[in-house]
Short mmCIF file of C-alpha atoms in Angstrom, two decimals:
data_model
loop_
_atom_site.label_atom_id
_atom_site.label_comp_id
_atom_site.label_asym_id
_atom_site.label_seq_id
_atom_site.Cartn_x
_atom_site.Cartn_y
_atom_site.Cartn_z
CA MET F 1 98.19 180.76 144.53
CA THR F 2 97.97 177.65 146.74
CA GLU F 3 94.63 176.14 147.75
CA GLY F 4 94.15 176.04 151.50
CA ILE F 5 97.24 178.12 152.30
CA ASP F 6 97.69 181.85 151.97
CA ARG F 7 100.59 183.49 150.15
CA ARG F 8 102.40 184.68 153.26
CA THR F 9 102.25 181.28 154.94
CA PHE F 10 103.56 179.66 151.77
CA LEU F 11 106.31 182.26 151.47
CA GLY F 12 107.34 181.79 155.09
CA THR F 13 107.48 178.02 154.72
CA VAL F 14 109.66 178.17 151.60
CA ILE F 15 111.99 180.89 152.86
CA GLY F 16 112.33 179.07 156.16
CA GLY F 17 113.37 175.87 154.41
CA GLY F 18 110.23 174.07 155.56
CA VAL F 19 110.28 175.56 159.07
CA MET F 20 107.79 178.34 159.50
CA ILE F 21 109.45 181.64 160.43
CA PRO F 22 107.45 183.51 163.11
CA LEU F 23 105.63 186.62 162.00
CA LEU F 24 107.67 189.20 163.84
CA THR F 25 104.95 191.60 164.79
CA GLY F 26 107.23 193.11 167.40
CA CYS F 27 109.69 194.52 164.86
CA GLY F 28 107.64 197.60 164.06
CA PRO F 29 110.61 199.97 163.68
CA LEU F 30 111.82 197.84 160.74
CA MET F 31 108.55 198.17 158.90
CA PRO F 32 108.50 201.17 156.55
CA THR F 33 104.82 201.08 155.57
CA SER F 34 103.35 204.48 156.30
CA GLY F 35 99.87 204.99 157.64
CA VAL F 36 99.55 208.27 155.76
CA ALA F 37 97.01 208.06 152.96
CA GLY F 38 98.53 208.52 149.51
CA SER F 39 102.06 207.73 150.70
CA ILE F 40 104.73 205.45 149.22
CA SER F 41 107.30 203.39 151.14
CA VAL F 42 110.65 202.43 149.59
CA HIS F 43 113.15 199.94 151.02
CA THR F 44 116.54 200.68 149.45
CA GLN F 45 120.18 199.66 149.46
CA LEU F 46 121.06 203.10 148.08
CA SER F 47 122.06 204.43 151.47
CA GLY F 48 125.02 205.52 153.57
CA ALA F 49 128.28 205.82 151.65
CA VAL F 50 127.01 203.75 148.71
CA SER F 51 127.51 205.48 145.38
CA GLY F 52 124.26 207.16 144.36
CA ALA F 53 122.76 207.23 147.85
CA GLN F 54 122.70 211.01 148.15
CA VAL F 55 121.44 211.43 144.60
CA PHE F 56 118.59 209.04 145.32
CA SER F 57 117.65 210.87 148.52
CA ASP F 58 117.67 214.17 146.63
CA VAL F 59 115.55 212.72 143.81
CA VAL F 60 112.98 211.40 146.29
CA ALA F 61 112.87 214.72 148.15
CA ALA F 62 112.37 216.61 144.89
CA TYR F 63 109.59 214.24 143.87
CA THR F 64 107.82 214.72 147.20
CA ARG F 65 107.99 218.50 146.83
CA ALA F 66 106.75 218.46 143.23
CA THR F 67 103.86 216.02 143.75
CA ASP F 68 103.05 216.42 147.45
CA THR F 69 103.39 212.62 147.73
CA PRO F 70 105.02 211.47 150.97
CA VAL F 71 107.76 208.89 150.37
CA ALA F 72 109.06 206.97 153.41
CA LEU F 73 112.55 205.50 153.04
CA LEU F 74 113.86 202.45 154.87
CA LYS F 75 117.58 201.90 154.33
CA ASN F 76 119.57 198.70 154.65
CA GLY F 77 122.76 197.31 153.17
CA SER F 78 123.49 193.65 152.47
CA ASP F 79 120.86 192.62 155.03
CA LEU F 80 118.02 194.19 153.05
CA PRO F 81 116.74 190.89 151.59
CA ILE F 82 116.22 189.23 154.97
CA VAL F 83 114.70 192.39 156.49
CA PHE F 84 112.35 192.68 153.52
CA GLU F 85 111.36 189.02 153.79
CA THR F 86 110.67 189.33 157.50
CA SER F 87 108.45 192.35 156.97
CA SER F 88 106.75 190.62 154.03
CA LEU F 89 105.83 187.67 156.20
CA ALA F 90 104.18 190.11 158.60
CA GLY F 91 102.38 191.83 155.73
CA LYS F 92 104.20 195.08 156.47
CA GLU F 93 106.78 195.21 153.70
CA ALA F 94 107.58 198.40 151.78
CA ASP F 95 105.72 199.10 148.56
CA VAL F 96 109.00 199.15 146.63
CA ALA F 97 112.33 197.41 147.23
CA MET F 98 115.50 198.59 145.50
CA VAL F 99 117.97 195.72 145.66
CA ASN F 100 120.20 193.55 143.48
CA LEU F 101 119.09 190.38 141.71
CA GLN F 102 121.13 187.73 143.50
CA GLY F 103 120.91 185.07 146.15
CA ARG F 104 117.62 185.28 148.05
CA THR F 105 116.02 187.79 145.69
CA LEU F 106 116.19 185.38 142.74
CA SER F 107 113.11 183.59 144.11
CA TRP F 108 111.04 186.54 145.29
CA THR F 109 108.77 186.83 142.27
CA ARG F 110 108.32 183.07 141.98
CA LEU F 111 107.26 182.91 145.63
CA GLY F 112 104.88 185.85 145.37
CA ALA F 113 106.87 188.19 147.60
CA THR F 114 107.06 190.63 144.69
CA ALA F 115 104.85 191.18 141.66
CA PRO F 116 106.02 190.52 138.09
CA VAL F 117 106.12 193.77 136.12
CA GLN F 118 106.32 192.76 132.46
CA ASP F 119 102.76 193.94 131.78
CA LEU F 120 103.57 197.37 133.23
CA LEU F 121 106.40 198.06 130.76
CA ASP F 122 104.02 199.19 128.02
CA GLU F 123 101.29 200.48 130.33
CA TRP F 124 103.81 202.82 131.96
CA ASP F 125 105.69 203.62 128.74
CA LEU F 126 108.98 202.20 130.05
CA ARG F 127 109.85 199.47 127.55
CA GLY F 128 111.55 201.81 125.08
CA LYS F 129 113.48 203.55 127.84
CA ILE F 130 115.27 200.49 129.26
CA ILE F 131 118.15 198.64 127.57
CA PRO F 132 116.57 195.51 125.99
CA GLU F 133 119.36 193.23 127.25
CA ALA F 134 118.62 194.42 130.77
CA LEU F 135 115.00 193.37 130.47
CA GLU F 136 116.12 189.98 129.18
CA GLU F 137 118.52 189.46 132.08
CA TRP F 138 115.89 190.35 134.68
CA THR F 139 113.28 187.99 133.16
CA ASP F 140 113.03 184.52 134.69
CA ASP F 141 112.55 181.20 132.90
CA GLU F 142 108.78 181.59 133.13
CA GLY F 143 108.81 184.92 131.30
CA ARG F 144 108.26 187.01 134.42
CA LEU F 145 110.10 190.33 134.60
CA ARG F 146 111.06 190.32 138.25
CA ALA F 147 111.62 194.05 138.62
CA PHE F 148 112.46 197.16 136.62
CA PRO F 149 116.25 197.12 135.98
CA PHE F 150 117.64 200.38 137.36
CA THR F 151 121.42 200.45 137.89
CA ARG F 152 123.83 198.05 136.19
CA THR F 153 127.22 196.50 136.83
CA ASN F 154 130.53 197.09 135.07
CA TRP F 155 133.41 195.37 136.89
CA PRO F 156 136.75 196.25 135.33
CA VAL F 157 140.27 196.08 136.73
CA SER F 158 142.07 199.27 137.71
CA PHE F 159 145.82 199.70 137.43
CA ASN F 160 147.83 202.42 139.18
CA THR F 161 150.14 203.37 136.32
CA GLY F 162 152.26 205.51 138.63
CA LEU F 163 153.12 202.48 140.76
CA LEU F 164 153.69 200.36 137.66
CA GLU F 165 156.13 202.97 136.37
CA GLU F 166 157.96 202.98 139.71
CA ALA F 167 158.42 199.23 139.28
CA GLY F 168 159.51 199.65 135.65
CA VAL F 169 156.62 197.67 134.16
CA GLN F 170 153.61 198.28 131.96
CA LEU F 171 149.96 197.34 132.25
CA PRO F 172 149.74 193.52 131.93
CA THR F 173 147.37 191.90 129.44
CA THR F 174 148.36 188.23 129.89
CA SER F 175 148.86 186.04 132.96
CA ASP F 176 152.59 185.68 132.30
CA GLU F 177 152.88 189.46 132.18
CA LEU F 178 150.83 189.73 135.37
CA ILE F 179 153.19 187.40 137.25
CA ALA F 180 156.18 189.42 136.03
CA VAL F 181 154.48 192.66 137.08
CA ALA F 182 153.70 191.23 140.53
CA ASP F 183 157.37 190.27 140.98
CA ALA F 184 158.51 193.76 139.96
CA LEU F 185 156.03 195.47 142.28
CA ARG F 186 157.03 193.29 145.22
CA SER F 187 160.69 194.12 144.62
CA LYS F 188 159.75 197.76 145.20
CA GLY F 189 157.71 196.99 148.31
CA ILE F 190 154.41 197.55 146.48
CA GLY F 191 151.47 195.18 146.80
CA PRO F 192 150.28 193.69 143.48
CA VAL F 193 146.59 192.71 143.22
CA THR F 194 144.34 193.50 146.18
CA VAL F 195 140.89 191.93 146.50
CA GLY F 196 138.46 191.00 149.28
CA GLY F 197 139.57 187.42 149.67
CA SER F 198 137.16 186.86 152.56
CA ASP F 199 133.96 188.13 150.94
CA TRP F 200 131.91 188.41 147.78
CA SER F 201 134.50 190.51 145.94
CA GLY F 202 137.03 187.69 146.19
CA GLN F 203 134.36 185.25 145.07
CA LYS F 204 133.76 187.31 141.92
CA MET F 205 137.51 187.43 141.20
CA PHE F 206 137.84 183.66 141.61
CA LEU F 207 134.91 182.94 139.29
CA GLN F 208 136.09 185.53 136.78
CA ILE F 209 139.44 183.75 136.52
CA LEU F 210 137.64 180.46 135.89
CA GLN F 211 135.68 182.05 133.05
CA GLY F 212 138.91 182.50 131.14
CA PHE F 213 138.74 178.74 130.47
CA LEU F 214 134.98 178.19 129.99
CA THR F 215 132.54 178.90 127.18
CA ARG F 216 129.42 180.86 128.09
CA ASP F 217 127.28 177.71 128.05
CA GLU F 218 129.80 175.90 130.24
CA VAL F 219 129.78 178.82 132.69
CA LYS F 220 126.00 178.57 133.01
CA GLN F 221 126.16 174.84 133.72
CA ALA F 222 129.19 174.89 136.01
CA PHE F 223 128.04 177.79 138.20
CA SER F 224 124.41 176.68 138.44
CA THR F 225 125.28 173.07 139.38
CA GLY F 226 128.60 173.62 141.16
CA LYS F 227 130.07 170.50 139.52
CA LEU F 228 133.44 171.99 138.61
CA SER F 229 135.11 168.60 138.35
CA GLU F 230 132.89 167.69 135.39
CA PHE F 231 134.23 170.56 133.30
CA PRO F 232 137.88 170.36 132.19
CA GLY F 233 137.90 174.11 131.66
CA ALA F 234 136.75 174.74 135.23
CA VAL F 235 139.46 172.46 136.61
CA ALA F 236 142.03 174.26 134.45
CA GLY F 237 140.70 177.57 135.75
CA VAL F 238 141.11 176.54 139.38
CA GLU F 239 144.62 175.30 138.66
CA HIS F 240 145.38 178.61 136.96
CA PHE F 241 144.08 180.51 139.99
CA VAL F 242 146.37 178.48 142.27
CA GLU F 243 149.29 179.18 139.93
CA LEU F 244 148.66 182.92 140.13
CA ARG F 245 148.15 182.81 143.90
CA ASP F 246 151.33 180.84 144.51
CA ALA F 247 153.27 183.14 142.19
CA GLY F 248 152.48 186.03 144.55
CA VAL F 249 150.03 187.86 142.30
CA PHE F 250 147.74 188.70 145.25
CA VAL F 251 148.82 190.84 148.19
CA ASP F 252 149.98 189.12 151.36
CA ASN F 253 147.20 187.89 153.65
CA VAL F 254 144.63 188.55 150.92
CA GLN F 255 142.33 185.93 152.46
CA GLY F 256 141.64 188.41 155.28
CA TYR F 257 140.68 191.37 153.11
CA THR F 258 137.19 192.66 152.31
CA SER F 259 135.71 194.76 149.53
CA ASP F 260 136.17 197.85 151.71
CA SER F 261 139.77 197.15 152.68
CA GLU F 262 140.78 196.34 149.10
CA LEU F 263 139.67 199.79 147.95
CA THR F 264 141.39 201.46 150.90
CA GLN F 265 144.60 199.65 150.05
CA PHE F 266 144.36 200.73 146.43
CA ASN F 267 143.45 204.33 147.23
CA THR F 268 146.41 204.65 149.61
CA ARG F 269 148.85 203.29 146.99
CA LYS F 270 149.65 200.18 149.01
CA ALA F 271 148.54 198.00 146.10
CA ALA F 272 148.74 198.68 142.38
CA ILE F 273 145.87 196.63 140.97
CA VAL F 274 142.27 196.16 142.06
CA PRO F 275 139.20 194.54 140.46
CA ALA F 276 136.34 196.82 141.50
CA MET F 277 132.90 197.58 140.11
CA SER F 278 132.28 201.00 138.65
CA SER F 279 130.21 202.12 141.64
CA ALA F 280 133.32 201.59 143.79
CA LEU F 281 135.49 203.39 141.25
CA ALA F 282 133.26 206.42 141.75
CA LEU F 283 134.68 206.58 145.28
CA VAL F 284 138.33 206.71 144.18
CA PRO F 285 139.73 210.16 145.10
CA ALA F 286 140.42 212.53 142.22
CA GLU F 287 144.14 212.69 142.94
CA ARG F 288 144.35 208.90 142.72
CA ALA F 289 142.19 208.65 139.62
CA THR F 290 144.62 210.76 137.63
CA GLU F 291 147.21 207.95 137.73
CA VAL F 292 144.83 205.04 137.13
CA ALA F 293 144.06 203.20 133.89
CA VAL F 294 141.03 200.92 133.61
CA GLY F 295 141.13 197.62 131.71
CA GLY F 296 140.43 193.92 132.17
CA TRP F 297 141.83 190.94 134.05
CA PRO F 298 144.84 189.59 132.09
CA LYS F 299 143.89 186.66 129.86
CA PRO F 300 145.52 183.24 130.37
CA SER F 301 148.78 182.94 128.49
CA ARG F 302 148.01 179.28 127.76
CA GLY F 303 144.88 177.22 127.40
CA GLY F 304 142.29 179.98 127.76
CA VAL F 305 139.22 180.59 125.61
CA VAL F 306 139.08 184.41 125.76
CA ASP F 307 140.63 186.74 123.21
CA HIS F 308 141.23 189.71 125.49
CA PRO F 309 141.49 190.59 129.18
CA THR F 310 138.13 190.01 130.85
CA VAL F 311 135.61 192.36 132.46
CA ILE F 312 132.49 191.26 134.34
CA GLN F 313 129.56 193.07 132.76
CA SER F 314 125.92 192.73 133.74
CA TYR F 315 122.67 194.65 133.80
CA ASN F 316 122.18 193.38 137.33
CA GLY F 317 122.53 196.32 139.67
CA HIS F 318 119.63 197.61 141.72
CA GLY F 319 116.17 196.74 140.47
CA ILE F 320 112.90 198.41 141.37
CA TRP F 321 110.76 195.61 142.82
CA ILE F 322 107.05 196.00 143.54
CA SER F 323 105.92 194.14 146.66
CA ALA F 324 102.53 192.61 147.37
CA ASN F 325 101.65 195.78 149.28
CA GLY F 326 102.88 197.92 146.40
CA ALA F 327 100.74 195.99 143.92
CA GLU F 328 97.72 197.44 145.74
CA LYS F 329 98.73 201.03 144.97
CA LEU F 330 100.01 200.97 141.38
CA ASP F 331 98.33 204.31 140.72
CA LEU F 332 100.74 205.92 143.20
CA LEU F 333 103.79 203.93 142.09
CA LYS F 334 103.36 204.63 138.38
CA PRO F 335 104.39 208.33 138.38
CA PHE F 336 107.08 207.69 141.02
CA ILE F 337 108.77 204.96 138.98
CA GLN F 338 108.29 206.84 135.70
CA ASN F 339 110.12 209.74 137.29
CA LEU F 340 113.04 207.47 138.19
CA TYR F 341 113.42 206.69 134.47
CA SER F 342 113.21 210.30 133.35
CA PRO F 343 116.23 211.71 131.45
CA GLU F 344 116.80 214.20 134.27
CA VAL F 345 117.04 211.58 137.01
CA THR F 346 119.21 209.32 134.85
CA SER F 347 121.60 212.23 134.25
CA ASP F 348 121.62 213.05 137.97
CA PHE F 349 122.77 209.53 138.79
CA ILE F 350 125.42 209.38 136.07
CA LEU F 351 126.80 212.87 136.61
CA GLY F 352 126.25 213.09 140.35
CA SER F 353 127.34 209.61 141.46
CA GLY F 354 129.05 207.88 138.55
CA ARG F 355 126.46 205.11 138.47
CA ASP F 356 125.96 202.99 135.35
CA MET F 357 122.28 202.97 134.48
CA ASN F 358 119.92 200.64 132.60
CA ARG F 359 118.05 203.61 131.20
CA ILE F 360 119.05 204.24 127.56
CA THR F 361 121.14 207.41 127.50
CA ASP F 362 124.13 209.08 125.86
CA VAL F 363 125.20 210.84 129.06
CA VAL F 364 128.76 210.05 130.19
CA SER F 365 130.18 210.77 133.62
CA LYS F 366 132.43 213.84 133.77
CA ASP F 367 133.45 214.01 137.41
CA PHE F 368 134.05 210.24 137.68
CA PRO F 369 136.74 209.57 135.07
CA LEU F 370 137.33 205.93 135.99
CA VAL F 371 133.65 205.12 135.60
CA ALA F 372 133.70 206.86 132.22
CA GLN F 373 136.77 204.87 131.17
CA ALA F 374 135.08 201.63 132.15
CA SER F 375 131.89 202.48 130.26
CA GLN F 376 133.88 203.11 127.08
CA LEU F 377 135.81 199.83 127.01
CA THR F 378 135.08 198.00 123.74
CA THR F 379 135.10 194.34 122.73
CA ASP F 380 138.31 195.06 120.83
CA GLN F 381 139.92 195.74 124.20
CA VAL F 382 138.17 193.39 126.64
CA THR F 383 136.09 190.22 126.63
CA PRO F 384 132.88 190.54 128.71
CA VAL F 385 132.19 187.63 131.06
CA MET F 386 129.13 186.82 133.14
CA LEU F 387 128.21 188.03 136.60
CA PRO F 388 127.91 184.72 138.47
CA ASP F 389 125.24 186.04 140.86
CA LEU F 390 122.57 185.28 138.26
CA LEU F 391 123.55 181.60 138.18
CA ILE F 392 124.37 180.69 141.78
CA PRO F 393 121.35 179.25 143.66
CA ASP F 394 120.37 181.44 146.59
CA SER F 395 120.99 178.68 149.14
CA VAL F 396 124.56 178.31 147.87
CA PHE F 397 125.54 181.97 147.80
CA GLU F 398 126.96 182.36 151.32
CA PRO F 399 128.44 178.84 151.63
CA MET F 400 130.20 179.33 148.30
CA ILE F 401 131.80 182.56 149.50
CA ARG F 402 133.33 180.58 152.34
CA ALA F 403 134.54 178.01 149.85
CA THR F 404 136.17 180.57 147.58
CA ALA F 405 137.70 182.37 150.57
CA MET F 406 139.78 179.29 151.37
CA ALA F 407 141.12 179.40 147.82
CA TYR F 408 143.07 182.54 148.71
CA GLY F 409 144.88 180.66 151.47
CA ARG F 410 147.00 177.58 150.81
CA ALA F 411 144.45 175.05 149.57
CA SER F 412 145.33 172.94 146.55
CA ALA F 413 143.25 172.95 143.39
CA ASP F 414 141.71 169.58 144.36
CA GLN F 415 140.83 170.85 147.83
CA ILE F 416 139.25 174.00 146.40
CA ILE F 417 137.13 172.03 143.94
CA ASP F 418 136.06 169.56 146.62
CA THR F 419 135.04 172.33 149.05
CA PHE F 420 133.28 174.24 146.28
CA GLU F 421 131.21 171.21 145.28
CA LYS F 422 130.42 170.37 148.90
CA ALA F 423 128.97 173.87 149.34
CA TYR F 424 126.44 173.07 146.62
CA ARG F 425 125.61 169.62 147.92
CA ALA F 426 125.10 170.86 151.48
CA ALA F 427 122.92 173.84 150.58
#
């Protein structure tokens, strides 16, 4: 790839921002590569309480029994990218990584940490099984398919209709209606909108609100450059966010909440409205789901560019990435990955965990009614908007979360825009 410098040295230099990261040969327990001949190692975020984790473990166990192929699993959450990169620098990374396309992972294929897989689509008979738009979204500007798109993202807004009825209001579809609903809920001692103001879930909500005032092309430019002040629609969106915040639309002390605490608050009926991705909706208890309706974020009453309430929709969930080590054993990975795209496994994920999948299928979740509702929303009901993760440079991702977190406090629109733009300039 680079004359006079090997791939791992180049990767380490780039990931380290020009400062070589030491090859951590002492972190053996983090390295999933198995010494057993004919084995596969998989580094996955599908673990713990994450929706689909148990289904994935069961699928892997069944595959091992059926093929007599050992599959070693290494499990991490949000720290998977850095753990994978560290092991890659040491040449001990897993053969497969199952992780989202965002932040650090956006550059993996370009840097050689993972292998492009576009040529394998036809060789492995997968092209016709995966939603074409998913393949497009996972392909970079150089035509490289970074990974096989596996799960996808549907990010609607859930409304507890029981709590709305207690407050004497209906499901809001405009921002004016939302403010009125928030006032009515507060008068009954019920929290209105809960969201993780201190983490990535609050970031998504903030950027979703801005998209009510931006065209798709403007969204791409504004979120990739961070220059909100150059787009009148972005400025209007920030001002609209501040208007909603100051009107009491969000629960008290929202800037201290996380994605976990927002769902807890919603599930315990302490808040009536939550923006949450479908994988989180799969965790809503059955007794709560019976009183919940799924829709979109209310559209701006004035000055917006969307026709309906908005829903973040993307084919960016977990992808199946092939590492440099994995590229050396494609004969073993081929049947394993083909099995993950079989109709049976796809049905297991949809029916057993409520996951939205990038595999073409007609199967609809039965035991996860909120996920099913979200999957059946039409463009006559909601306006899809972009998942910003695909646009935000990896070096900006964490600093920008800190910038959006302050927006849930008392910062003015000008202060929010200034901090947001500084996060890009400093990264």
